[in-house]
Amino acid sequence: MADTFNWNPTTAQSTGTATQRVRKAQFGDGYTQRTADGINSRVSSFQLQFVDDAATISAIEAFLDAHAGATAFLWTPPLRTQALLFTCETYTEPTKDGPAYTISATFEQTFAP
């Protein structure tokens, strides 16, 4: 069973994108035939930002390091009722602003652990 990412991002600097994978066949008369590409044709990606104390940001960084961008983890996106599988290959090094630390991460949906 995959680990679960339990921290909540700040909403002000976090965004999500849904991409629909589509196969297209272009014909000479300008007609294009389209169909969904596979059973998992909708893929989500999220740019997330976390602002918290040093201990929390360190725990987030340790979690992401432990999964090394290759091992999927469970995370529940906004407006979803069930957790989905994600990987995180890219995140920023933590920065400090007063007592708060900030880390940003890109979560990409995957369909296999």
Coordinates of C-alpha atoms in Angstrom, one line a residue:
M1 CA 0.0 0.0 0.0
A2 CA 1.3 3.5 -0.9
D3 CA 2.1 6.1 1.8
T4 CA -0.3 9.0 2.3
F5 CA 0.8 12.6 2.0
N6 CA -1.2 14.3 4.8
W7 CA -0.1 18.0 4.7
N8 CA -2.4 20.7 3.4
P9 CA -1.0 23.3 0.9
T10 CA -1.7 27.0 1.1
T11 CA -4.4 27.8 -1.3
A12 CA -3.2 31.2 -2.4
Q13 CA -0.2 30.0 -4.3
S14 CA -1.4 26.5 -5.3
T15 CA -2.9 25.6 -8.7
G16 CA -4.0 22.5 -10.6
T17 CA -4.2 21.5 -14.2
A18 CA -6.2 18.7 -15.8
T19 CA -5.0 17.4 -19.2
Q20 CA -7.1 15.2 -21.4
R21 CA -5.0 12.9 -23.6
V22 CA -6.6 12.6 -27.0
R23 CA -5.6 10.6 -30.1
K24 CA -6.3 12.5 -33.3
A25 CA -6.5 11.4 -36.9
Q26 CA -6.3 14.3 -39.3
F27 CA -7.8 13.9 -42.8
G28 CA -7.0 15.8 -45.9
D29 CA -10.4 17.5 -46.1
G30 CA -9.9 19.3 -42.7
Y31 CA -11.9 16.6 -40.7
T32 CA -10.3 15.4 -37.5
Q33 CA -11.4 12.3 -35.7
R34 CA -10.7 12.3 -32.0
T35 CA -10.9 9.7 -29.2
A36 CA -9.8 9.5 -25.6
D37 CA -6.3 8.0 -25.3
G38 CA -6.7 4.9 -23.0
I39 CA -8.8 4.3 -19.9
N40 CA -6.9 6.9 -17.8
S41 CA -7.0 9.8 -20.3
R42 CA -7.5 12.5 -17.7
V43 CA -4.3 13.3 -15.9
S44 CA -4.0 16.0 -13.1
S45 CA -0.9 18.0 -12.1
F46 CA -0.7 20.4 -9.1
Q47 CA 1.7 23.2 -8.3
L48 CA 1.5 23.3 -4.5
Q49 CA 3.0 25.6 -1.9
F50 CA 3.4 24.8 1.8
V51 CA 4.1 27.5 4.4
D52 CA 4.7 26.3 8.0
D53 CA 7.3 26.0 10.8
A54 CA 10.7 24.3 10.3
A55 CA 9.6 21.0 11.7
T56 CA 6.6 20.6 9.3
I57 CA 8.5 21.8 6.2
S58 CA 11.4 19.4 7.2
A59 CA 8.9 16.5 7.4
I60 CA 7.4 17.4 4.0
E61 CA 10.9 17.5 2.5
A62 CA 11.8 14.1 4.1
F63 CA 8.6 12.6 2.8
L64 CA 9.4 13.8 -0.8
D65 CA 13.0 12.7 -0.5
A66 CA 12.0 9.2 0.7
H67 CA 9.8 8.8 -2.4
A68 CA 12.6 10.1 -4.7
G69 CA 10.3 11.1 -7.5
A70 CA 9.8 7.5 -8.4
T71 CA 7.6 5.9 -5.8
A72 CA 3.9 7.0 -5.9
F73 CA 2.1 8.2 -2.8
L74 CA -1.6 8.9 -2.0
W75 CA -2.9 12.5 -1.9
T76 CA -6.4 13.9 -1.9
P77 CA -6.8 16.9 -4.3
P78 CA -9.3 19.6 -3.6
L79 CA -12.9 18.7 -4.3
R80 CA -12.0 15.0 -4.4
T81 CA -13.4 12.5 -2.0
Q82 CA -10.8 9.8 -2.5
A83 CA -7.0 9.9 -2.6
L84 CA -5.3 9.5 -5.9
L85 CA -1.7 8.3 -6.7
F86 CA 0.9 11.0 -7.3
T87 CA 4.6 11.4 -7.7
C88 CA 6.8 14.4 -7.1
E89 CA 10.0 14.8 -9.1
T90 CA 10.4 18.5 -8.6
Y91 CA 10.2 20.7 -5.5
T92 CA 12.0 23.8 -4.3
E93 CA 14.5 24.0 -1.5
P94 CA 12.9 25.4 1.6
T95 CA 13.2 29.2 2.1
K96 CA 12.8 31.1 5.3
D97 CA 10.7 34.3 5.9
G98 CA 10.7 35.2 9.5
P99 CA 9.6 32.2 11.6
A100 CA 7.9 30.6 8.6
Y101 CA 9.4 28.3 5.9
T102 CA 8.1 27.8 2.4
I103 CA 8.5 24.8 0.0
S104 CA 6.8 24.4 -3.4
A105 CA 6.2 21.1 -5.1
T106 CA 4.8 19.7 -8.4
F107 CA 2.5 16.7 -7.9
E108 CA 1.8 14.6 -11.1
Q109 CA -0.9 12.0 -11.1
T110 CA 0.2 8.4 -11.9
F111 CA -1.8 5.2 -12.2
A112 CA 0.6 2.7 -10.8
P113 CA 2.5 2.6 -7.5

